[in-house]
Coordinates of C-alpha atoms in Angstrom, one line a residue:
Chain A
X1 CA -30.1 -2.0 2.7
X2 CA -30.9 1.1 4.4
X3 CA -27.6 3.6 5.1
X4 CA -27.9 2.7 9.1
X5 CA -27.5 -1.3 8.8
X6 CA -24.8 -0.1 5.8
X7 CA -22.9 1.7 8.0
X8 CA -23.4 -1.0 11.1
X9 CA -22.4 -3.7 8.3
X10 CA -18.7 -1.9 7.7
X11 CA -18.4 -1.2 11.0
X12 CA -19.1 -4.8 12.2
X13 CA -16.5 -5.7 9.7
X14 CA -13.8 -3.7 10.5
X15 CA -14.1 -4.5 14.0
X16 CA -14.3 -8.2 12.8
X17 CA -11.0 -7.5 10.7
X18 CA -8.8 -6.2 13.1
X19 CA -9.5 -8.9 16.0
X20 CA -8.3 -11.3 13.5
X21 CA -5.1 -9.5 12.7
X22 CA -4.6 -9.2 16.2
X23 CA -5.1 -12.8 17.0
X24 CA -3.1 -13.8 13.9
X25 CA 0.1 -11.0 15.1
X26 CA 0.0 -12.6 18.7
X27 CA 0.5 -16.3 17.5
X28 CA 3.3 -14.7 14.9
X29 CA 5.0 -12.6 18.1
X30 CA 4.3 -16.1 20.2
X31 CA 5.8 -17.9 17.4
X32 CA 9.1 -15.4 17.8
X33 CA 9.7 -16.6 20.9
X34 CA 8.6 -20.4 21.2
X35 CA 10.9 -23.5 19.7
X36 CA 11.7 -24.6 17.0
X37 CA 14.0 -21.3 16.2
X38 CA 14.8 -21.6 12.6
X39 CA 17.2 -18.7 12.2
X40 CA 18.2 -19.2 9.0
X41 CA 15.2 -18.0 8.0
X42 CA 15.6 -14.9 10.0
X43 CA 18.7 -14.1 8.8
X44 CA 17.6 -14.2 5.3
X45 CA 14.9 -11.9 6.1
X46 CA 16.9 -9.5 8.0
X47 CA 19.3 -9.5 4.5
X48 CA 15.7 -9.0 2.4
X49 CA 14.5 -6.4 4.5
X50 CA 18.0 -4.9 5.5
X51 CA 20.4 -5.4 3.1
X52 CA 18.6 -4.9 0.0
X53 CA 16.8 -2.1 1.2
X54 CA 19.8 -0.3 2.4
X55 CA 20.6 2.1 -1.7
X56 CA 17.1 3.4 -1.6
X57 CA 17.4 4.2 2.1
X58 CA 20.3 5.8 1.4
X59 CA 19.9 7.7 -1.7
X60 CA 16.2 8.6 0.1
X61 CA 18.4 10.0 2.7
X62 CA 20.8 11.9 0.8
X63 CA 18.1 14.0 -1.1
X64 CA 16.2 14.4 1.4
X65 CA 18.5 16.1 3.6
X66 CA 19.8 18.1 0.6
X67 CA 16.1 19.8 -0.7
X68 CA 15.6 20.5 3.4
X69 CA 18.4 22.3 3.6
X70 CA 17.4 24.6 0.0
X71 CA 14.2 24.9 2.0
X72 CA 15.0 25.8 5.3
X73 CA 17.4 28.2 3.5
X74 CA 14.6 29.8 1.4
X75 CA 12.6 30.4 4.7
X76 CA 15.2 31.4 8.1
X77 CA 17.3 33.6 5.5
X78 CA 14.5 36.1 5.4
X79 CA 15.2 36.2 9.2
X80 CA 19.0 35.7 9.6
X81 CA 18.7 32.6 10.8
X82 CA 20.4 30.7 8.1
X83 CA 23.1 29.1 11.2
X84 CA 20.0 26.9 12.1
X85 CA 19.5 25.4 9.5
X86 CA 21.3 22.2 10.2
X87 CA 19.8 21.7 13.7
X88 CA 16.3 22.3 12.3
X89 CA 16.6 20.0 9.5
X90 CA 18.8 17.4 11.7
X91 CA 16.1 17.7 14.2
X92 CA 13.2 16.7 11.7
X93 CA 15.5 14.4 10.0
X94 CA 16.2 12.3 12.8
X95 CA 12.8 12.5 14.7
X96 CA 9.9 12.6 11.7
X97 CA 11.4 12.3 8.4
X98 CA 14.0 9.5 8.9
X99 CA 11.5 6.8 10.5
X100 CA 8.5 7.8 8.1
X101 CA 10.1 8.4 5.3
X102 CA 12.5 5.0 5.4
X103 CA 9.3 2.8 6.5
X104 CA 7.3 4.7 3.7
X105 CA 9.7 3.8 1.2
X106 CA 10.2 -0.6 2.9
X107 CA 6.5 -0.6 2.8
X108 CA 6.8 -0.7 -1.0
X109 CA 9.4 -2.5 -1.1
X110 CA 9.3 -4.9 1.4
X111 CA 5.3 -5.0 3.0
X112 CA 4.2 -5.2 -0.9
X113 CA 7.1 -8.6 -1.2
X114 CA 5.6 -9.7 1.6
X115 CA 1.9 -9.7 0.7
X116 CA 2.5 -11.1 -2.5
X117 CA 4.9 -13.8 -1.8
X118 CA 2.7 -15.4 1.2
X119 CA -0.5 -14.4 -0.7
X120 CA 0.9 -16.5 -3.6
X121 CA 1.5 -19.5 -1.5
X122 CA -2.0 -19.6 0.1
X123 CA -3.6 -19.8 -3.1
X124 CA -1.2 -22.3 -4.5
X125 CA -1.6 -24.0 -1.5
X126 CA 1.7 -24.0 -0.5
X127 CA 0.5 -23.0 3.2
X128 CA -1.7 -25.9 3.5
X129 CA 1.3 -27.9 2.2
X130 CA 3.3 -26.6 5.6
X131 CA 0.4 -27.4 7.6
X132 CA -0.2 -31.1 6.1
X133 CA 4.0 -31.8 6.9
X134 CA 2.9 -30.4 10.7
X135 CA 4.9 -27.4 10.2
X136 CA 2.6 -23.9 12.0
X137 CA 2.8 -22.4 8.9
X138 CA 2.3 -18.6 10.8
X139 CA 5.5 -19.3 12.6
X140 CA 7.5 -20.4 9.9
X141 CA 6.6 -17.4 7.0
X142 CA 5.6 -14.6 9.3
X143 CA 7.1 -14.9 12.3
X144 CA 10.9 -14.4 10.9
X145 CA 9.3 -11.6 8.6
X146 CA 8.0 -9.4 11.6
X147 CA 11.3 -10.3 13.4
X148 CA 13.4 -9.0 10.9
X149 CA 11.8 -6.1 10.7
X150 CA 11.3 -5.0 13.8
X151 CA 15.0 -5.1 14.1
X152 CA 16.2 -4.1 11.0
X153 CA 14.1 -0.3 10.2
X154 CA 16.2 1.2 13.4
X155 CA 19.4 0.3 11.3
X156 CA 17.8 1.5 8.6
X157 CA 16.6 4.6 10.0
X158 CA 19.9 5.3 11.8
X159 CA 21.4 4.9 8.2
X160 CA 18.6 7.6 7.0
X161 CA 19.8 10.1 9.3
X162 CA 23.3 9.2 8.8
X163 CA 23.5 10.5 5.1
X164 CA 20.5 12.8 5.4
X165 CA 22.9 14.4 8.0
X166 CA 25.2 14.7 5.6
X167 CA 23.3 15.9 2.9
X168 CA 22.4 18.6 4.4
X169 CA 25.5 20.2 5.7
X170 CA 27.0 19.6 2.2
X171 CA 23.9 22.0 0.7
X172 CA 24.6 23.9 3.8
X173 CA 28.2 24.3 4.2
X174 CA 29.3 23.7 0.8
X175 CA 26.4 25.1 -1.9
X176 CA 24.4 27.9 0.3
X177 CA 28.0 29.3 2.2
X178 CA 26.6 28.9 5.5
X179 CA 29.5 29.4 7.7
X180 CA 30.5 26.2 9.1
X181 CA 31.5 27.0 12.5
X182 CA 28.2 27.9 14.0
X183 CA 26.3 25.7 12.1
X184 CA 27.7 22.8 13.5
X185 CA 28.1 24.3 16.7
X186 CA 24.7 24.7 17.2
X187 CA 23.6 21.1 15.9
X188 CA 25.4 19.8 18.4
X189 CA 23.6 22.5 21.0
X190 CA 20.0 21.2 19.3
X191 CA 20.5 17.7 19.0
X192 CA 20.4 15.1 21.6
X193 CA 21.0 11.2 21.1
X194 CA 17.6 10.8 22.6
X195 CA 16.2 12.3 19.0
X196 CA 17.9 9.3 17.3
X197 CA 16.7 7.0 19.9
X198 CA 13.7 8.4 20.0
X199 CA 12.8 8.2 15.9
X200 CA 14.8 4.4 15.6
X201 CA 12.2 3.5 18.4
X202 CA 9.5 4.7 16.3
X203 CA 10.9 2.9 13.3
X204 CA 11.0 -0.1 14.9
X205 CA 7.2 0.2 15.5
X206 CA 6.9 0.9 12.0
X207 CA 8.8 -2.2 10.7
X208 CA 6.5 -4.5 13.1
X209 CA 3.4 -2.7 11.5
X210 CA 4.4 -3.2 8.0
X211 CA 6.0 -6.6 8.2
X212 CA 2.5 -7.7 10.2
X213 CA 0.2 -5.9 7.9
X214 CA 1.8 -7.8 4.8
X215 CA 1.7 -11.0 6.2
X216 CA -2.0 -11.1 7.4
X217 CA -2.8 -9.7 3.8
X218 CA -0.6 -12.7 2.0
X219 CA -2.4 -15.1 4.6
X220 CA -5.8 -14.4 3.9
X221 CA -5.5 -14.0 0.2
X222 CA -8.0 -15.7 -1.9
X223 CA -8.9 -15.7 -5.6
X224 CA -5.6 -16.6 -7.9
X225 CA -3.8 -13.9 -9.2
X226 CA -6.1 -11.3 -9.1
X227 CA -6.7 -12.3 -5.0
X228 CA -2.9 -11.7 -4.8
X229 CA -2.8 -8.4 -6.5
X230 CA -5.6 -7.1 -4.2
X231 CA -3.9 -8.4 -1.4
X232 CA -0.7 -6.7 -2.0
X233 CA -2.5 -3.4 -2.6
X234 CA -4.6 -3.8 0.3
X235 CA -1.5 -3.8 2.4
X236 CA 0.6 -1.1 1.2
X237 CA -2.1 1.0 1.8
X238 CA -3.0 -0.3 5.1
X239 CA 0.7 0.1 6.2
X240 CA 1.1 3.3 4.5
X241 CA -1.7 4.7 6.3
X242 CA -1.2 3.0 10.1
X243 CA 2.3 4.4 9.2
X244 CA 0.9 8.0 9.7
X245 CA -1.4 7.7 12.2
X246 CA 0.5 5.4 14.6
X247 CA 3.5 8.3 14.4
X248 CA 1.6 11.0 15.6
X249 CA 0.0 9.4 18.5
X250 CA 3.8 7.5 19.3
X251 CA 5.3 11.2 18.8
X252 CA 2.5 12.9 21.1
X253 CA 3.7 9.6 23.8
X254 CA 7.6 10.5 23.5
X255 CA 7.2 14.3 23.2
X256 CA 6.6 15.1 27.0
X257 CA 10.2 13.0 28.0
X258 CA 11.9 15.3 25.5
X259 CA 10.4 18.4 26.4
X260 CA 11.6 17.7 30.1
X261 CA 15.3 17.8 29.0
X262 CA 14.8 21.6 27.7
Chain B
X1 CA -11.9 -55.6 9.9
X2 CA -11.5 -52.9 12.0
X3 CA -8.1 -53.6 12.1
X4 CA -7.4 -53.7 8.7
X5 CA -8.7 -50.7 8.0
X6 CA -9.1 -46.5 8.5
X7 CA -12.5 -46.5 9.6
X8 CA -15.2 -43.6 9.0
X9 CA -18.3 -43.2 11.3
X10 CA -21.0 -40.9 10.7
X11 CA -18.7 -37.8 9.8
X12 CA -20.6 -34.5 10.1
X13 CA -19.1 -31.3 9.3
X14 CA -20.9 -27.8 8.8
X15 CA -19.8 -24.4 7.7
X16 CA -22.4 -21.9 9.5
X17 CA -25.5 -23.1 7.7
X18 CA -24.4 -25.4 4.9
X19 CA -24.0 -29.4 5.9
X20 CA -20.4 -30.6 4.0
X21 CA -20.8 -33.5 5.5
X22 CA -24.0 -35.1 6.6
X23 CA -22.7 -38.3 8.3
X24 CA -20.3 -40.4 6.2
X25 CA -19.0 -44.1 7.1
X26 CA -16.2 -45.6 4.8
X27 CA -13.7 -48.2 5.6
X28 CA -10.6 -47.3 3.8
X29 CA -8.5 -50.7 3.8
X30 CA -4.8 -50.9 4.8
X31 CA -2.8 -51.7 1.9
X32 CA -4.9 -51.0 -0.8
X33 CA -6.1 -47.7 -3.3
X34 CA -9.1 -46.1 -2.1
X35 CA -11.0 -43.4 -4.6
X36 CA -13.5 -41.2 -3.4
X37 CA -15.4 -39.9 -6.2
X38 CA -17.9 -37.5 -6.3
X39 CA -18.8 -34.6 -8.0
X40 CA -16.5 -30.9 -7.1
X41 CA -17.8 -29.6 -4.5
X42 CA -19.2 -32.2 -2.4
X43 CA -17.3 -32.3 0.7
X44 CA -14.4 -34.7 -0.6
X45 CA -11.4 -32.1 0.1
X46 CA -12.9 -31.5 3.5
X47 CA -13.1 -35.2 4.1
X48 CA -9.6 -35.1 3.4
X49 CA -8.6 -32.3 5.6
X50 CA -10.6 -33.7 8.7
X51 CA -9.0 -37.0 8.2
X52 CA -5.3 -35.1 8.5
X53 CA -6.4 -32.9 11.4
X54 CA -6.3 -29.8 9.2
X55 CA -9.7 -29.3 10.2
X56 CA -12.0 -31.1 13.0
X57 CA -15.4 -33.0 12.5
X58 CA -18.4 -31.7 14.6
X59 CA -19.5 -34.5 14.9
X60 CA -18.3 -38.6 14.5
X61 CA -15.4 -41.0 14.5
X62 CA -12.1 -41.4 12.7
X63 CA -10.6 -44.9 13.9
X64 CA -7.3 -46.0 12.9
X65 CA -5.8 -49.2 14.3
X66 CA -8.6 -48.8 17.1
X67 CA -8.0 -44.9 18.2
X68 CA -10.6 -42.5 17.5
X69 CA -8.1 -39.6 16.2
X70 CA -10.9 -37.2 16.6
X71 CA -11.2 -36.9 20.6
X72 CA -7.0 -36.2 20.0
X73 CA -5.8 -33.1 21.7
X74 CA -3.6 -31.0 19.2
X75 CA 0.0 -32.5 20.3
X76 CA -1.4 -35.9 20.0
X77 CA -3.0 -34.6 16.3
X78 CA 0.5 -33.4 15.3
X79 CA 1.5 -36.8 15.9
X80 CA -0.9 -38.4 13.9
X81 CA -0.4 -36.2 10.8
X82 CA 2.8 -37.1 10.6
X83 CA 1.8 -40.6 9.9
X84 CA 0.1 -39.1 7.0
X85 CA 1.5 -37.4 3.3
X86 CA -0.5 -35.8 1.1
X87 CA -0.1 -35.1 -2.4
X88 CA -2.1 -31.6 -3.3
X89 CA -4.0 -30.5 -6.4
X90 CA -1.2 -28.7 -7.9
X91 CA 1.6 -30.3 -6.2
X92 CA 2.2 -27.1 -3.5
X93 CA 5.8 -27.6 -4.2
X94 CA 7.4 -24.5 -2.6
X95 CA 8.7 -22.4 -5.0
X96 CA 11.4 -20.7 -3.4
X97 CA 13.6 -23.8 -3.1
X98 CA 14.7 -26.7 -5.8
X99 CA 13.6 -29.7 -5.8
X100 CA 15.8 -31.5 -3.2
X101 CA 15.5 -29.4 -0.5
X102 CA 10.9 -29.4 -1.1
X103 CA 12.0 -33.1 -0.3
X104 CA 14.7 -32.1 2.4
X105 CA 11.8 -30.1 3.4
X106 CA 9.9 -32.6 6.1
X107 CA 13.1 -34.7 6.9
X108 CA 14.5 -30.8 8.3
X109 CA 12.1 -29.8 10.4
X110 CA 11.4 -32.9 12.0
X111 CA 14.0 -35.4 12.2
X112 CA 17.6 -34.5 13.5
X113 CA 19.5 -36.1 10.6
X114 CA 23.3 -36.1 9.2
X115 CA 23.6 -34.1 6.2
X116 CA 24.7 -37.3 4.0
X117 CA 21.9 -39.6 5.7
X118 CA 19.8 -36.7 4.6
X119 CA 20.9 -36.4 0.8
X120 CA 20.6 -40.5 1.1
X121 CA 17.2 -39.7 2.0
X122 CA 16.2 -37.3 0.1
X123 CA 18.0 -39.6 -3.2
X124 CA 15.7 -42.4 -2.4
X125 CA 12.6 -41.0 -2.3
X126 CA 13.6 -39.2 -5.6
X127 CA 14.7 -42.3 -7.1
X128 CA 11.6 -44.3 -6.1
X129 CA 9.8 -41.5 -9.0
X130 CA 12.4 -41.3 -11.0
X131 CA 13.6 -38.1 -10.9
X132 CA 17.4 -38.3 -9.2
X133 CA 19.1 -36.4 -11.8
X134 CA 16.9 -33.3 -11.1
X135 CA 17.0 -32.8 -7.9
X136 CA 19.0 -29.3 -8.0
X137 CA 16.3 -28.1 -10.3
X138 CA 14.1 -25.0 -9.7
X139 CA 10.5 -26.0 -9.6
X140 CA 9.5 -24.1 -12.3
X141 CA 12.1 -25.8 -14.4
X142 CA 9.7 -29.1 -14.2
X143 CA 6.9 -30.3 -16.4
X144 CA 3.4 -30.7 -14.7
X145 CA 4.0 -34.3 -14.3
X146 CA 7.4 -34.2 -12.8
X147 CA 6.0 -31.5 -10.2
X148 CA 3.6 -34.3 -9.2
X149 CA 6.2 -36.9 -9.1
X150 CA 8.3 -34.5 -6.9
X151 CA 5.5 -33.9 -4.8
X152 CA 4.9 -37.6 -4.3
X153 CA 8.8 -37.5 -3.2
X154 CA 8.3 -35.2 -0.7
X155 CA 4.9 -36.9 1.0
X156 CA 7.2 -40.3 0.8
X157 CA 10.1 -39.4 2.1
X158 CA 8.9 -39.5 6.0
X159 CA 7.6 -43.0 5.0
X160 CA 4.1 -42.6 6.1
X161 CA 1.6 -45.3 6.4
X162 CA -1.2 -42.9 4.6
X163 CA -0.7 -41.4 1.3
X164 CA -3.5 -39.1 0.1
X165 CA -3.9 -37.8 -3.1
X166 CA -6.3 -34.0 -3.9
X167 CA -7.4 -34.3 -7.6
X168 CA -4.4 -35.8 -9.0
X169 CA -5.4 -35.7 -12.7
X170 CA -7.5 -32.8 -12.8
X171 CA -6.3 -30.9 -15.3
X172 CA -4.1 -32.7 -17.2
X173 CA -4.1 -33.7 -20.7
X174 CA -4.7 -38.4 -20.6
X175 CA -1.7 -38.9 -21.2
X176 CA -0.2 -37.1 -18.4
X177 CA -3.2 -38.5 -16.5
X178 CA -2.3 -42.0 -17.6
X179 CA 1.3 -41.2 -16.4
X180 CA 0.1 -40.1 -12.8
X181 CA -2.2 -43.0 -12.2
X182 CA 0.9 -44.8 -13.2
X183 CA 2.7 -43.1 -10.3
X184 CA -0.1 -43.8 -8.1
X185 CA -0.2 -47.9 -8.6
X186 CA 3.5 -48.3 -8.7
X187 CA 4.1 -46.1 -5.6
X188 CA 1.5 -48.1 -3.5
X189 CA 3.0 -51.5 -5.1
X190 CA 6.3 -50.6 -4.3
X191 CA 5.8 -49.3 -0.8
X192 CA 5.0 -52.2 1.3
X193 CA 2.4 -51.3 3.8
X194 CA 1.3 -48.2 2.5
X195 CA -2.4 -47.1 2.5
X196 CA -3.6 -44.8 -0.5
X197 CA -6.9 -42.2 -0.9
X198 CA -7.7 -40.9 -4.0
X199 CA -10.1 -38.4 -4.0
X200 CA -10.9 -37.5 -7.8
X201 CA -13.7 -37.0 -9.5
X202 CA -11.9 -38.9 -12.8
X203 CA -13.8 -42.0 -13.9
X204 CA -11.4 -43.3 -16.5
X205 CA -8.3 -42.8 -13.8
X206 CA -10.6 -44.5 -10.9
X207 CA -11.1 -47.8 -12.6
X208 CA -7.6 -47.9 -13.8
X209 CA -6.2 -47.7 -10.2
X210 CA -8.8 -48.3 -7.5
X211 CA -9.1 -51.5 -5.2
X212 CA -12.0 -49.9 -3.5
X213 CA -14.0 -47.0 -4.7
X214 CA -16.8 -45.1 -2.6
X215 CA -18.6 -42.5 -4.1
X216 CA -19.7 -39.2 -2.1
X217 CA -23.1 -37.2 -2.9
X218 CA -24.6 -34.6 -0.8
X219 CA -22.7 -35.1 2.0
X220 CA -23.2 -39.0 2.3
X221 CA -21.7 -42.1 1.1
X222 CA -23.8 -43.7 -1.9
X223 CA -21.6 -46.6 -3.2
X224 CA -18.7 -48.9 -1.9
X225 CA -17.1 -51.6 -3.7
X226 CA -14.8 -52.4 -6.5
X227 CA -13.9 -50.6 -9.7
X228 CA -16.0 -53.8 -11.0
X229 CA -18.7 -53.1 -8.7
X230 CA -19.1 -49.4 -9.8
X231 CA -19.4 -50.7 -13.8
X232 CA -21.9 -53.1 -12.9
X233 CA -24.3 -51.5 -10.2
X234 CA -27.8 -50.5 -10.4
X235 CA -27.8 -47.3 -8.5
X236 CA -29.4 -44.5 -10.8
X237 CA -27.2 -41.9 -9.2
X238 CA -23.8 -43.5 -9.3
X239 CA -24.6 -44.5 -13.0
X240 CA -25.6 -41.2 -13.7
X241 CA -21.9 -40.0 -12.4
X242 CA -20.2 -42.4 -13.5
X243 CA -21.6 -42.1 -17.4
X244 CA -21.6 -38.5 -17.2
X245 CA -24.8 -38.2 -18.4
X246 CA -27.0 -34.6 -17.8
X247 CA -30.6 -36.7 -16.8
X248 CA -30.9 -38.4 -13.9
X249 CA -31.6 -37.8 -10.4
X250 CA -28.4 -35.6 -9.8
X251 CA -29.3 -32.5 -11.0
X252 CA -26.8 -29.3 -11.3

């Protein structure tokens, strides 16, 4: 094959790819919203994706917010500006770091489940099993998945900047002897509630790219174990990735309304 | 006749290029075991998907009690599978829930039942295979041959009038095999009414169960007729299947 038709080839099917991950997410959205509403499967999704994710959000948080503030240190007290370092690090913590860096780390956990587990029941034929009892097999395994995380990576964000918060005025405050009255003072100057809002929005995006990533991986899984394995891989990556570039063009979107306000 | 029986006319189904199925016509009888045999690969799993509206013909009829189910729209198909259980390969007993609630399983999403009309249920058609006292089992706490007896549980329990069976003895050792074919005879003698397809490519396990057995090659129907029939005919094909032999005018 010559290198043109190669390249035509992969770009044919990536194109070919994505409309069928977008046609598969809009019947699992659809399914969201249509009867039959089986919520006990979304609560026990929302406790998968929530609840048991909640430690390594948290202990993610916590360091985080603690080796920001040695950093910010090492660099604003060449200039004397060691009072900001809990709005600058509050600011990124709460805007960039708390939405990436909690969907990075429920992308491992949670996307890779997710791949797996439905990628394990295609090819033990567990999803034709749903179809043959006339169950829409889409709206009963992915739709509560995408649905609990869409709603449950804000909460998990908001916990991320929470303790990364607090990690870093500890450092701050307590370790590096910033004095405590101007540093909070100016947080609260620097930070607005829109900068939560703003990254649990984001976060929420996140959770419905992972959660729909993973399940289109686990659905079209083929080839036994070592199917499943690729799948999983394949969508961890994928997510990982989307993750990224989604966030910048989403930040570039929210930054104008923010700007305003200053 | 046409009463009596699930009737087949000149199925067609084709992936892009390849032809599955090239026109079949069977008449599966009410009441009775039906086996389709035929060698892997020859359209039998697909025959068994279009007949559960998992997947359309391009082309041809499916009549039961005078409906052709393939003109159906997709509500009306729903309605039609659920007159239908099917019994997979490898049982496709989810994993993720014990025993009783895989046979819970249909009885929940589609019927609005008490939850001690449900256990009664759910008790019977584990009863009727023998497995009551294991119902708050894991799955993968069960043997192979009481995963296929559970999953014969769980495409009872609706009571359908069409029980089909994908490969149920491929591979398992004969005695398990024996013990499934078992299953398959006293579940259809047991169940008044009941229709049953095999599809299997099994010879031993096909004359020990069959009423009826047609045999599928290249797309086609090739043989009907009893499990006496298929011992005794002439065709050099169905002999050559049926004796497992390498020469003959199946070739690999």
């Amino acid at each position: 094959m010559n290198p043109i038709s190669a390249v035509g080839a992969w770009v044919l099917g990536a194109v070919e790819e994505f409309g069928q991950y977008t046609v598969f997410t809009a019947r699992a959205l659809w399914g969201i919203v249509r009867p039959p509403y089986r919520l006990r499967n979304l609560f026990r999704q929302m406790e998968f994706v929530g609840n048991q994710s909640l430690s390594i959000v948290l202990i993610t948080g916590a360091f985080t917010g603690m080796v920001f503030a040695v950093q910010t240190d090492f660099a604003f007290g060449r200039f004397g500006a060691r009072g900001l370092i809990g709005s600058t690090v509050v600011l990124a913590l709460t805007r960039e770091l708390g939405p990436v860096l909690t969907s990075l780390m429920v992308n491992g956990r949670v996307g890779s489940a997710m791949a797996a587990e439905i990628g394990t029941m295609r090819v033990t034929e567990q999803i034709d099993a749903l179809e043959s009892m006339a169950v829409d097999p889409v709206q009963y395994l992915a739709s509560p998945r995408i649905g609990a995380s869409i709603l449950m990576l804000p909460i998990l964000c908001a916990a991320f900047d929470l303790v990364g918060a607090l990690g870093v005025s500890y450092v701050a405050t307590q370790v590096l002897g910033v004095n405590p009255g101007p540093y909070y003072a100016r947080m609260e100057w620097f930070v607005d509630p829109d900068d939560i809002w703003g990254g649990m929005l984001k976060s929420s995006v996140f959770g419905f790219i992972i959660a729909s990533v993973g399940c289109y991986r686990g659905f079209t899984a083929s080839g036994g174990a070592e199917g499943v394995g690729r799948a999983t891989t394949r969508a961890v990556v994928a997510s990982g990735v989307a993750v990224l570039v989604v966030d910048y063009f989403i930040t570039v979107i929210l930054a104008p309304m923010s700007v305003n306000r200053a | 006749m046409s009463e009596g029986c699930i009737r087949l006319v000149n199925l067609q189904k084709r992936f892009g290029a390849q032809e599955v199925l090239r026109g079949v016509n069977l008449d599966v009888p009410i009441g009775k075991i039906t086996v389709v045999i035929g060698r892997s690969g020859t359209g039998k799993s697909v025959l068994l998907k279009i007949l559960m509206g998992l997947m359309r013909a391009d082309e041809g009829q499916i009549l039961i009690g005078g409906a052709n189910i393939t003109r159906f729209g997709d509500r009306e198909l729903l309605k039609v599978r659920n007159r239908f259980g099917m019994v997979f390969q490898h049982s496709a007993l989810f994993d993720s829930m014990s025993v009783f609630e895989n046979v819970a399983f249909p009885l929940r999403e589609h019927e609005r039942l008490r939850e001690r009309e449900l256990a009664a249920r759910v008790n019977a058609a584990l009863a009727s295979v023998g497995l009551v006292e294991h119902g708050h089992k894991d799955v993968h706490q069960l043997s192979g041959g009481m995963r296929k007896r559970a999953a014969v549980a769980r495409a009872l329990v609706r009571k359908p009038e069409f029980l089909l069976y994908d490969e149920p003895t491929t591979g398992l050792d004969p005695i398990m095999t024996a013990h499934v074919d078992e299953l398959i005879r006293s579940t259809q003698d047991s169940t008044p009414g009941l229709t049953s397809l095999v599809i299997s490519h099994d010879m031993a396990a096909t004359l020990r169960i069959a009423d009826k057995v047609a045999m599928l090659h290249e797309g086609a129907v090739i043989f009907e007729g009893t499990a006496e029939d298929l011992q005794n005919t002439d065709h050099a094909a169905v002999r050559q299947f049926v004796e497992g032999r390498l020469d003959g005018p199946i070739h690999l």
